[in-house]
CSV table of C-alpha atoms and ligand atoms in Angstrom, one decimal:
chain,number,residue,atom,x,y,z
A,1,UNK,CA,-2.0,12.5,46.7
A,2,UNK,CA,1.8,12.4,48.0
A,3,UNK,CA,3.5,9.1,48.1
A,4,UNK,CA,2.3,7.8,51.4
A,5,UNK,CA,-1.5,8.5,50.7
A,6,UNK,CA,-0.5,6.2,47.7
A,7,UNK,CA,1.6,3.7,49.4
A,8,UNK,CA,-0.8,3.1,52.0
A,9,UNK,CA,-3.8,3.5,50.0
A,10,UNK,CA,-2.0,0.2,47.6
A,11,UNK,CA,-1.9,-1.8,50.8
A,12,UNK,CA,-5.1,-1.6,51.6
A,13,UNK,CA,-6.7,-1.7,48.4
A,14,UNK,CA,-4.4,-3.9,45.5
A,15,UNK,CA,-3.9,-7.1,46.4
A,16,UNK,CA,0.1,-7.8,46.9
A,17,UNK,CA,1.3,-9.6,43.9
A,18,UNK,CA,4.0,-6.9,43.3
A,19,UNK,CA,7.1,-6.2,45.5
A,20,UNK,CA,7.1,-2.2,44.4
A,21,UNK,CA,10.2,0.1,44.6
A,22,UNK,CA,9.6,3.1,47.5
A,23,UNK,CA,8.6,5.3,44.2
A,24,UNK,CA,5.4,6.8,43.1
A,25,UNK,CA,5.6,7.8,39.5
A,26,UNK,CA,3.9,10.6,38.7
A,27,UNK,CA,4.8,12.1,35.4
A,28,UNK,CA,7.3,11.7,32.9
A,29,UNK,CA,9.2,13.0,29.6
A,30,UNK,CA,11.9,11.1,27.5
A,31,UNK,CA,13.8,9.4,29.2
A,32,UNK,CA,13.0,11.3,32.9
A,33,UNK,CA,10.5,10.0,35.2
A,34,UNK,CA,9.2,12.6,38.2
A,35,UNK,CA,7.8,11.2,41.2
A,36,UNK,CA,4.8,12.9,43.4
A,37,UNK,CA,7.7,14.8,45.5
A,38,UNK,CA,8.8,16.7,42.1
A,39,UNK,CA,12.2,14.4,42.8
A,40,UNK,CA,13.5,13.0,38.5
A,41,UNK,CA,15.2,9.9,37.7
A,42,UNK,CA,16.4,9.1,34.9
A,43,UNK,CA,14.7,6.1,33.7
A,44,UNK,CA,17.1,2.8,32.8
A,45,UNK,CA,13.2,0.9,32.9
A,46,UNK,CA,11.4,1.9,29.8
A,47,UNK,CA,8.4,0.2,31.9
A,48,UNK,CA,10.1,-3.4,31.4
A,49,UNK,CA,10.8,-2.3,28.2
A,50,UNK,CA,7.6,-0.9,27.1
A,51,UNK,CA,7.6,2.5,26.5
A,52,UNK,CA,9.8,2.3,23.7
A,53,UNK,CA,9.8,6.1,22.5
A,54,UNK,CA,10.2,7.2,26.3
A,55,UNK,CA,7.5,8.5,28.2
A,56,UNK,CA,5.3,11.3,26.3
A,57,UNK,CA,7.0,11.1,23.4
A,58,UNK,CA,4.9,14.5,21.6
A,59,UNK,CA,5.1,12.4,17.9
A,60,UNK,CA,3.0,9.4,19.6
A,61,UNK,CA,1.0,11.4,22.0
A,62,UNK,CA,-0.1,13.1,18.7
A,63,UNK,CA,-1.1,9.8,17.1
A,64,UNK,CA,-2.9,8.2,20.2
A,65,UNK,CA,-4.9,11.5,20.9
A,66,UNK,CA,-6.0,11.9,17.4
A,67,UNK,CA,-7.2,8.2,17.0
A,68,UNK,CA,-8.5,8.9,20.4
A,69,UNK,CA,-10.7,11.8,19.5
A,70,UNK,CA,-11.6,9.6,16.1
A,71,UNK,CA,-12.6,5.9,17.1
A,72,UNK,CA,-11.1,4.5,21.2
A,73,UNK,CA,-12.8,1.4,19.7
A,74,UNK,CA,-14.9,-1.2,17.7
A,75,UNK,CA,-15.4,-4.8,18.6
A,76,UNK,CA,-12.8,-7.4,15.9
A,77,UNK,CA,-16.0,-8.4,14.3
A,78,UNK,CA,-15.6,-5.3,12.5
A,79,UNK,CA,-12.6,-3.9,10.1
A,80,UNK,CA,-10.3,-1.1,11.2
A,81,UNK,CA,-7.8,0.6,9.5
A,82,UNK,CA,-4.9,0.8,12.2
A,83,UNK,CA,-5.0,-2.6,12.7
A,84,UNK,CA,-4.3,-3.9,9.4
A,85,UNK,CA,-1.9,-1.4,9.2
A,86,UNK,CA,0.1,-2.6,11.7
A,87,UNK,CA,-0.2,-6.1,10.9
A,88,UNK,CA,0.7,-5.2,7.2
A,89,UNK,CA,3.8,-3.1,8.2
A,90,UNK,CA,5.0,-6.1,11.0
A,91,UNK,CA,4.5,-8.6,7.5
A,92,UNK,CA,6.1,-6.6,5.1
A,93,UNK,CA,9.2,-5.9,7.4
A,94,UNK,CA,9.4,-9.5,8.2
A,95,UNK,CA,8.3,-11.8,5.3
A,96,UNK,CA,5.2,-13.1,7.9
A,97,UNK,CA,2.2,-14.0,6.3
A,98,UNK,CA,-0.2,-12.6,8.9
A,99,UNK,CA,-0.6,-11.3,12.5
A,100,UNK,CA,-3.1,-11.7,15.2
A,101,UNK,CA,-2.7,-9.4,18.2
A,102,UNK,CA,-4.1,-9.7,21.3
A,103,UNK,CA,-3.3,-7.4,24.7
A,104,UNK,CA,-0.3,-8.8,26.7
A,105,UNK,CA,2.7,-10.7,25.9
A,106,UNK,CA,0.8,-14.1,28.0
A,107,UNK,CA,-2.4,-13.7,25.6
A,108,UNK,CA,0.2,-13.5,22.5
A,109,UNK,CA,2.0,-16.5,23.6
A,110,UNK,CA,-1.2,-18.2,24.1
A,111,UNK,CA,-2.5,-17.7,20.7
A,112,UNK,CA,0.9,-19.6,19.3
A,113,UNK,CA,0.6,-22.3,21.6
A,114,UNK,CA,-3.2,-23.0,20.3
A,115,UNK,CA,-2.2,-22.6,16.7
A,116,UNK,CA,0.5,-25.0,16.7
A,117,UNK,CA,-1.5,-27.8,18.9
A,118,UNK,CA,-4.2,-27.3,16.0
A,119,UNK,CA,-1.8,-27.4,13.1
A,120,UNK,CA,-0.4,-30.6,14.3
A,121,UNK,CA,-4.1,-31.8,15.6
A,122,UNK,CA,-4.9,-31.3,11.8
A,123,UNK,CA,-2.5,-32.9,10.0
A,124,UNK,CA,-1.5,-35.9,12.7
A,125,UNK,CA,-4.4,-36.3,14.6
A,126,UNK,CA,-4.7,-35.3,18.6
A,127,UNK,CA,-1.7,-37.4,20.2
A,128,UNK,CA,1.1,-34.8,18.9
A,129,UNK,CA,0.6,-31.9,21.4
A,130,UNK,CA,3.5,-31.7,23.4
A,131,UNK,CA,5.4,-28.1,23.0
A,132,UNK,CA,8.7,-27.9,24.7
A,133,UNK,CA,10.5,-25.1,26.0
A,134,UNK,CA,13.7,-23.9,27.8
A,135,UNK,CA,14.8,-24.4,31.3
A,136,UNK,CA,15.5,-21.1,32.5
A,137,UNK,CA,12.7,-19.7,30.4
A,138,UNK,CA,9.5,-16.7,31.4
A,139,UNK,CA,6.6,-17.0,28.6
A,140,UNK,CA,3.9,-15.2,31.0
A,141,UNK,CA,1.9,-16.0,34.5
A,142,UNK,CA,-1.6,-17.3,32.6
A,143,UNK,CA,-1.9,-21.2,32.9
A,144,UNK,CA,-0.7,-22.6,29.8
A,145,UNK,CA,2.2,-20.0,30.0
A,146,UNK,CA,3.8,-20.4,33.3
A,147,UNK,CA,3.5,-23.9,32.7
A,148,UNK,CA,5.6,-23.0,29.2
A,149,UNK,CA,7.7,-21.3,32.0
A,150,UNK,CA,11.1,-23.4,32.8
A,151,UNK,CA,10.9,-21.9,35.9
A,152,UNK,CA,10.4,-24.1,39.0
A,153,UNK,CA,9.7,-20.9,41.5
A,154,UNK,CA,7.1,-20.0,38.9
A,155,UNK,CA,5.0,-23.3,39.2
A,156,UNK,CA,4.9,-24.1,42.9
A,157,UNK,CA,1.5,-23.6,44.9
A,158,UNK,CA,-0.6,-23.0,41.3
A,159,UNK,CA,-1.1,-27.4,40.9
A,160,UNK,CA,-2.2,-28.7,38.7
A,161,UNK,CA,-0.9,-27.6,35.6
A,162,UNK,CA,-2.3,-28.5,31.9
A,163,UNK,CA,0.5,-31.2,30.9
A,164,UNK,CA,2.3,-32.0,28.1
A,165,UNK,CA,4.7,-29.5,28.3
A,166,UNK,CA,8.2,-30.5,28.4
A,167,UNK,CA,12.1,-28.7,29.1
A,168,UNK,CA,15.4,-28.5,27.7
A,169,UNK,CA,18.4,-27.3,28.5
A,170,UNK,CA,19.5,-23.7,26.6
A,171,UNK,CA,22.1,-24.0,24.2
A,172,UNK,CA,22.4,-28.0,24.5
A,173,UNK,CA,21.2,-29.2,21.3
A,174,UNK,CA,22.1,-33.1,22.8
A,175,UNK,CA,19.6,-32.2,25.2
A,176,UNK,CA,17.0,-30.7,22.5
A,177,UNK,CA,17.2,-33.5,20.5
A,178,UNK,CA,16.4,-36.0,23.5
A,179,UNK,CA,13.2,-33.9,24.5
A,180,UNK,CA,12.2,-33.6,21.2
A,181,UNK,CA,9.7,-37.0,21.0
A,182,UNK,CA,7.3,-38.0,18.3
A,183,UNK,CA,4.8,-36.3,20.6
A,184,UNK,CA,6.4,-32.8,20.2
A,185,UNK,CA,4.1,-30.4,18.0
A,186,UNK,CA,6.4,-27.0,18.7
A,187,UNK,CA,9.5,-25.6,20.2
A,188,UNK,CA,9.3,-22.4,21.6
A,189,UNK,CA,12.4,-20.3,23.1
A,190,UNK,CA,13.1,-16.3,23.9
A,191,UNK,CA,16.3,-15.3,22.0
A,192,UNK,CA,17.7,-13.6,25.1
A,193,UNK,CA,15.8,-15.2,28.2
A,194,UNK,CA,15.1,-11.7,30.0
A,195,UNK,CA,13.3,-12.9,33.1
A,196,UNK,CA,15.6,-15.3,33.2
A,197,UNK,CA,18.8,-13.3,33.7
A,198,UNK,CA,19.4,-11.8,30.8
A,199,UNK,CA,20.7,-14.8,29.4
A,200,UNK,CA,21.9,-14.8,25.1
A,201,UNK,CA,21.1,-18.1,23.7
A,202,UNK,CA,23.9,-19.3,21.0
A,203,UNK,CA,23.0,-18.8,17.4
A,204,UNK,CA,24.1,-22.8,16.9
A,205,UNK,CA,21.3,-23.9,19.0
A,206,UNK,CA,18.6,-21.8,17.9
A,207,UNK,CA,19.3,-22.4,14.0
A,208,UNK,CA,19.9,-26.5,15.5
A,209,UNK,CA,16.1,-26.0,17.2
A,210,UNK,CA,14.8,-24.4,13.9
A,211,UNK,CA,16.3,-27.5,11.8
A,212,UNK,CA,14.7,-29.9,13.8
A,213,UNK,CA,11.5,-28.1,13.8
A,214,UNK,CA,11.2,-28.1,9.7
A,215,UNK,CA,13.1,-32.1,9.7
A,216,UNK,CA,9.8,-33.0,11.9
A,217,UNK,CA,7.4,-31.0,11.0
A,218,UNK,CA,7.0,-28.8,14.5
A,219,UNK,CA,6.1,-25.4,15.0
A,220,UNK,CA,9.0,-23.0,15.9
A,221,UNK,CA,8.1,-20.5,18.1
A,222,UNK,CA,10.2,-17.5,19.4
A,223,UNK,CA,9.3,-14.8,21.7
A,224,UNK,CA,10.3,-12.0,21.0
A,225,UNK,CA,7.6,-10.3,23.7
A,226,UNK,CA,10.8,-8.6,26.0
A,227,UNK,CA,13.0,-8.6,23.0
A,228,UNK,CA,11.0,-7.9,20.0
A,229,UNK,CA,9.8,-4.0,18.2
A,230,UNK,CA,13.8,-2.5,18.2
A,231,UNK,CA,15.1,-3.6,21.8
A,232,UNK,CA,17.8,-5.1,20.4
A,233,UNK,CA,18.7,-3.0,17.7
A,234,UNK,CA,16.6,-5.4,14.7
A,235,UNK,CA,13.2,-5.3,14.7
A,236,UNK,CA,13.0,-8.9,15.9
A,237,UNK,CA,16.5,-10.2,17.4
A,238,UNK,CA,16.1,-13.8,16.0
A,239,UNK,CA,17.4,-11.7,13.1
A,240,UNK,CA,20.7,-11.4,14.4
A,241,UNK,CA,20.5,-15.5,14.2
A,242,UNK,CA,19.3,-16.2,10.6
A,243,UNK,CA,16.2,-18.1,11.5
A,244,UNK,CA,12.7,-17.9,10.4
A,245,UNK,CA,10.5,-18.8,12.8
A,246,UNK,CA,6.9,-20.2,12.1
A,247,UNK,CA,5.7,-17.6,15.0
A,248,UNK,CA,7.2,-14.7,16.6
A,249,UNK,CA,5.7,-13.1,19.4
A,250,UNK,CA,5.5,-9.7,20.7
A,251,UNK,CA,4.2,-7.2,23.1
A,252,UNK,CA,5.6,-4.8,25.4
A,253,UNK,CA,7.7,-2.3,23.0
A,254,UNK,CA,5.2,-2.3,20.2
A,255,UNK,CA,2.3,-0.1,22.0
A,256,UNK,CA,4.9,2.4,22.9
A,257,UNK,CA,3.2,2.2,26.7
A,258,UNK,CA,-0.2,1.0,25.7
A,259,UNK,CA,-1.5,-2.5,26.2
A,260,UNK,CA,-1.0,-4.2,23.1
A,261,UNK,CA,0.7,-7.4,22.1
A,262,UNK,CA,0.5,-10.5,18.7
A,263,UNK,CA,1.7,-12.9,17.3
A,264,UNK,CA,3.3,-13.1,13.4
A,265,UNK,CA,2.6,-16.1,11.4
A,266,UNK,CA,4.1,-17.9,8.6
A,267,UNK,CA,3.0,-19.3,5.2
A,268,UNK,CA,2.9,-23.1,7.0
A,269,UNK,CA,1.1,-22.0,9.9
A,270,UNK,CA,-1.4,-18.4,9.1
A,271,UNK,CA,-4.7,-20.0,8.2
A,272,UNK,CA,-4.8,-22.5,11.1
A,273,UNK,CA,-6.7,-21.0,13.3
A,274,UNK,CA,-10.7,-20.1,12.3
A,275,UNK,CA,-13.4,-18.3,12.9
A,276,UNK,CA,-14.4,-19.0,16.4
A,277,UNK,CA,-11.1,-20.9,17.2
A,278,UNK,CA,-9.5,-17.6,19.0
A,279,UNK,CA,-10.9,-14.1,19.9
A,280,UNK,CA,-10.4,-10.9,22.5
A,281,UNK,CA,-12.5,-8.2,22.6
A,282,UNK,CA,-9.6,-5.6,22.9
A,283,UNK,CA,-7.1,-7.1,20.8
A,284,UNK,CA,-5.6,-4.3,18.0
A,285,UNK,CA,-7.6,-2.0,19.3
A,286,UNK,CA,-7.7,0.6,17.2
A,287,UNK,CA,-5.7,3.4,19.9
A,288,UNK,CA,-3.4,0.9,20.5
A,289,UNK,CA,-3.1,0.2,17.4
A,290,UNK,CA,-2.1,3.9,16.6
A,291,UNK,CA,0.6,4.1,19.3
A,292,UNK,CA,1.7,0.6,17.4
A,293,UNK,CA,2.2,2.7,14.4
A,294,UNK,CA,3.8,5.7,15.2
A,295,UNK,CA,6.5,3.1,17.2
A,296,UNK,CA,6.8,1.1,14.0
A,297,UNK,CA,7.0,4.5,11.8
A,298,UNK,CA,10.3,5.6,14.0
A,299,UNK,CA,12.0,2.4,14.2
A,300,UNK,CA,13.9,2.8,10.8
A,301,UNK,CA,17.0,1.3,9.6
A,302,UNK,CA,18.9,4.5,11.5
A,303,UNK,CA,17.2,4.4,14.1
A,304,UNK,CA,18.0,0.5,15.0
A,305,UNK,CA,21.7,0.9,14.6
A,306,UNK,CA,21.6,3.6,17.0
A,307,UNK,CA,20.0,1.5,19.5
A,308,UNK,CA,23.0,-1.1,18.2
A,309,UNK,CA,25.6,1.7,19.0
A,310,UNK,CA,23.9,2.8,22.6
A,311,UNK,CA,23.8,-0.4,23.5
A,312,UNK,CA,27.3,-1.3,22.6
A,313,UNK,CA,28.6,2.4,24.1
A,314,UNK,CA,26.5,1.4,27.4
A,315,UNK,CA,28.2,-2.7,27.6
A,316,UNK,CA,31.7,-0.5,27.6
A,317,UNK,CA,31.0,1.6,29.9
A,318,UNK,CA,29.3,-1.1,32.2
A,319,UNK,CA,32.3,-3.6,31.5
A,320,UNK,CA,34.8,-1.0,32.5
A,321,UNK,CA,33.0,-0.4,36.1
A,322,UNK,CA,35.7,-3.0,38.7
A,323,UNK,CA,32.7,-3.9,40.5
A,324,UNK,CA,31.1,-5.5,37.0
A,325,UNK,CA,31.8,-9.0,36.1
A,326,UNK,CA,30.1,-9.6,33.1
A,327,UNK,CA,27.4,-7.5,30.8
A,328,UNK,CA,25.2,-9.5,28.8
A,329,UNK,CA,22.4,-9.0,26.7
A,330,UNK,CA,22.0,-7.1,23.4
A,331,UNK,CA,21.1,-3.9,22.0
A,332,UNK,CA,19.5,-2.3,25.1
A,333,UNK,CA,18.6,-4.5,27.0
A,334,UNK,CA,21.6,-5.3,29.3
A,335,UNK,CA,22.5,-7.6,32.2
A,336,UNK,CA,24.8,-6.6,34.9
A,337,UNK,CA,26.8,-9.4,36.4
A,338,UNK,CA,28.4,-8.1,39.8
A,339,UNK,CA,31.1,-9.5,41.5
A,340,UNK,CA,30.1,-9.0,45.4
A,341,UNK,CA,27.5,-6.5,45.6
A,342,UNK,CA,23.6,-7.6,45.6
A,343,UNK,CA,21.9,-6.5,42.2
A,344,UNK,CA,18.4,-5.8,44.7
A,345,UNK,CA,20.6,-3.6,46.9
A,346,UNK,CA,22.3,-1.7,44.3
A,347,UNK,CA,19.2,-0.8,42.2
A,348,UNK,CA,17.0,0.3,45.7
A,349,UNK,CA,20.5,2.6,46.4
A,350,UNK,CA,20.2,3.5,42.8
A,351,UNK,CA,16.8,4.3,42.9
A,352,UNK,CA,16.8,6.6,46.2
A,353,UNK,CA,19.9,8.4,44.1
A,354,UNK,CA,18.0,9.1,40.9
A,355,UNK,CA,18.2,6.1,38.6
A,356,UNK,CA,15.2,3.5,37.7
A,357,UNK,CA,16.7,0.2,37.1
A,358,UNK,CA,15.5,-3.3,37.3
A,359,UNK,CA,17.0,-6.7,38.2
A,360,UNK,CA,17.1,-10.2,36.5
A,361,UNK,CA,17.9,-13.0,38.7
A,362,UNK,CA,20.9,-12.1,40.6
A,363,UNK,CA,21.7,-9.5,37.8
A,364,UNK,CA,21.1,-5.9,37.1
A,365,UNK,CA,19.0,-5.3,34.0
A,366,UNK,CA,18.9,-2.2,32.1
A,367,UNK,CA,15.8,-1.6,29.5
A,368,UNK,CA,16.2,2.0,28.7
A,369,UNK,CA,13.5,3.6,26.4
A,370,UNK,CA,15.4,3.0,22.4
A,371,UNK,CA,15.1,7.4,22.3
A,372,UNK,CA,17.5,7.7,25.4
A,373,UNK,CA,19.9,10.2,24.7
A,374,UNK,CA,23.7,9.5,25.2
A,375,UNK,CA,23.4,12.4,28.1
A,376,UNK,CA,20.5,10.6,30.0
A,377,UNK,CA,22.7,7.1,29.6
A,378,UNK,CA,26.1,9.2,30.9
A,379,UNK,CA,23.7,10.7,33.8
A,380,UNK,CA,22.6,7.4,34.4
A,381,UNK,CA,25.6,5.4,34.0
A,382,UNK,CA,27.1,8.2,36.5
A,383,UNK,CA,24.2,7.1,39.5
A,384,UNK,CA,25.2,3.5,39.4
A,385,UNK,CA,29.2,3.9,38.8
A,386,UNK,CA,28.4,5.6,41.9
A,387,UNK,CA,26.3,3.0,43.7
A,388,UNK,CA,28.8,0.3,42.9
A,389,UNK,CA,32.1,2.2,44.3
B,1,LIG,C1,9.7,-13.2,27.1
B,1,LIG,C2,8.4,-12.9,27.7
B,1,LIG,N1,7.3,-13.5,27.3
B,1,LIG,C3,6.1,-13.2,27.9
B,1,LIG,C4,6.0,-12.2,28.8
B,1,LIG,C5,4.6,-11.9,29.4
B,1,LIG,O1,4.2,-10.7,28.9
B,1,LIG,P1,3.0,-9.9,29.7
B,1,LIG,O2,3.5,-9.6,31.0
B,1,LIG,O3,2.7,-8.8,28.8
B,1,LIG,O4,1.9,-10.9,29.7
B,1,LIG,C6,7.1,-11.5,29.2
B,1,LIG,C7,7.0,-10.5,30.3
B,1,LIG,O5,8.0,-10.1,30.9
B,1,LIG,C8,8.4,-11.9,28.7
B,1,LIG,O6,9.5,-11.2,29.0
């Protein structure tokens, strides 16, 4: 099919929850995506930050087929290797106790927000159950998460919502500590808010949220689903902030471009949940589970300063461009404050000149697979330099 078979086929057929780019992707390698006219782009997208290794990377597509020919899947009420792999890879790297995983980045956020109602539900009885999060903040489009969403545009027409979920202001620990009531079981917050705007939260109010949490005996959640699995150039980015959260999420980068997402948990909080208390019938399945694996197998110690370094080469070159106000973000995934120009305008431009890029609010925002090589970001970084002139 050529793109308008496609285009008008999507009309028709899939109802319109998505405002898509004039693209139809047809194939891709590395860090170059071709459409169904044979036209490349070089890809600035990574999927929102999913396919982590690039598109086709040959080392994964060898792992998913050969689990693929092997086992596609079991139901969880049986063992599987891959699984337990990843989950004790995920541990051992981060001094977790256990993991559960689930499909999306929504479902993995879910599972945290039941575990800590329980844990407080257990210990205090069922009046501490509030879980407040961060105005400004995107936790997924399921009920209880775009109600954990701080974002008003995000909650109209979907009334009512489940309740006792409460907001505070990012990086205004006076604020935090006046939200924070006797009724508050967890805190939950993304490191960088992505959907947000690519917005970096201060490391004095995360550590200020994690104090409170253990002075009260909350549930610290971060998630890590857009910044987690290498994005930022640590495995998890609360790393760069000296925290240990009771739960970390994750999703998007840890498939590699297969549907695939968890939650870690620590000593206090890993044997909450029971049998019966939680469940999905694809969660860690096993081929996802084996695209988990070769992802986690590549993202060494080397391999995460070099996504340090191409981000930090990428912020430079960014900052230097006159029409660029501010860059923001970490590692690679970057947030392009322009002074005049509309972020929207400059990325459909970008697109119909060769570059996939995505926006963030009012910004630009840059997820580039982590294997992008410095002559795809030049290439790249060439397309928009352009666009913005
Ligand atoms: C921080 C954060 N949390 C949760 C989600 C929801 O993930 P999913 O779309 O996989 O449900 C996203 C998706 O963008 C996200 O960025």
């Amino acid at each position: 099919m050529n793109k308008q078979d496609i285009k008008k086929l999507d009309q028709e057929k899939i109802i319109g929850t998505y405002g898509r780019y004039d693209m139809a992707a047809d194939s891709g390698k590395g860090a170059v995506c071709t459409d169904t006219d044979g036209k490349e782009y070089i890809d600035f997208t990574a999927g929102i930050g999913v396919n982590s290794l690039g598109f086709c990377d040959d080392g994964w597509v060898k792992a998913v087929t050969a689990q693929l020919k092997k086992l596609q899947h079991v139901s969880n009420l049986f063992y599987t290797e891959p699984q337990v792999r990843v989950a004790d890879i995920l541990t051992e790297r981060t001094g977790m106790k256990k993991a559960f995983f689930s499909n999306s980045g929504a479902e993995a956020n879910e599972v945290a927000i039941k575990t800590a109602r329980k844990y407080s539900n257990n210990k205090y009885g069922n009046d501490i159950n509030w879980i407040l999060t961060l105005e400004n903040s995107f936790h997924g489009r399921t009920m209880a998460t775009i109600t954990a969403t701080g974002q008003d545009h995000y909650h109209k027409d979907f009334y009512p919502f489940m309740g006792h979920f409460s907001y505070c202001k990012p990086d205004d620990i006076e604020d935090l500590e006046k939200k924070v009531t006797d009724k508050t079981c967890a805190v939950m917050l993304e490191i960088v808010q992505g959907e947000g705007g690519v917005v970096n939260l201060q490391k004095d109010f995360v550590k200020a949220v994690e104090d409170l949490c253990h002075r009260k005996d909350m549930v610290f959640i971060v998630d890590e689903v857009q910044t987690g699995i290498g994005r930022t150039g640590k495995l998890f980015a609360y790393e760069y902030f000296d925290v240990k959260p009771d739960i970390v999420t994750f999703a998007k980068g840890i498939g590699g471009g297969l549907p695939i997402g968890g939650a870690l948990f620590s000593e206090k909080v890993c044997d909450v949940l029971k049998p019966g208390n939680h469940g999905t019938t694809y969660g860690g399945n096993p081929v996802a589970c084996a695209g988990a694996l070769e992802v986690l197998k590549r993202l060494d110690d080397d391999f995460l300063r070099e996504v340090e370094e191409k981000g930090a080469y990428m912020k430079e070159k960014l900052s230097a461009i006159p029409e660029v106000a501010s860059v923001s973000g970490m590692g690679l995934m970057l947030g392009v404050e322009l002074k005049e120009k509309k972020a929207k305008d400059v990325v459909a431009k970008a697109l119909s000149n060769g570059l996939m890029a995505l926006t963030a609010k009012e910004k630009i925002r840059l997820l580039p697979p982590l294997t992008i090589t410095y002559d795809e970001i030049n290439r790249g970084l060439k397309i928009l330099e352009d666009v913005l002139k």
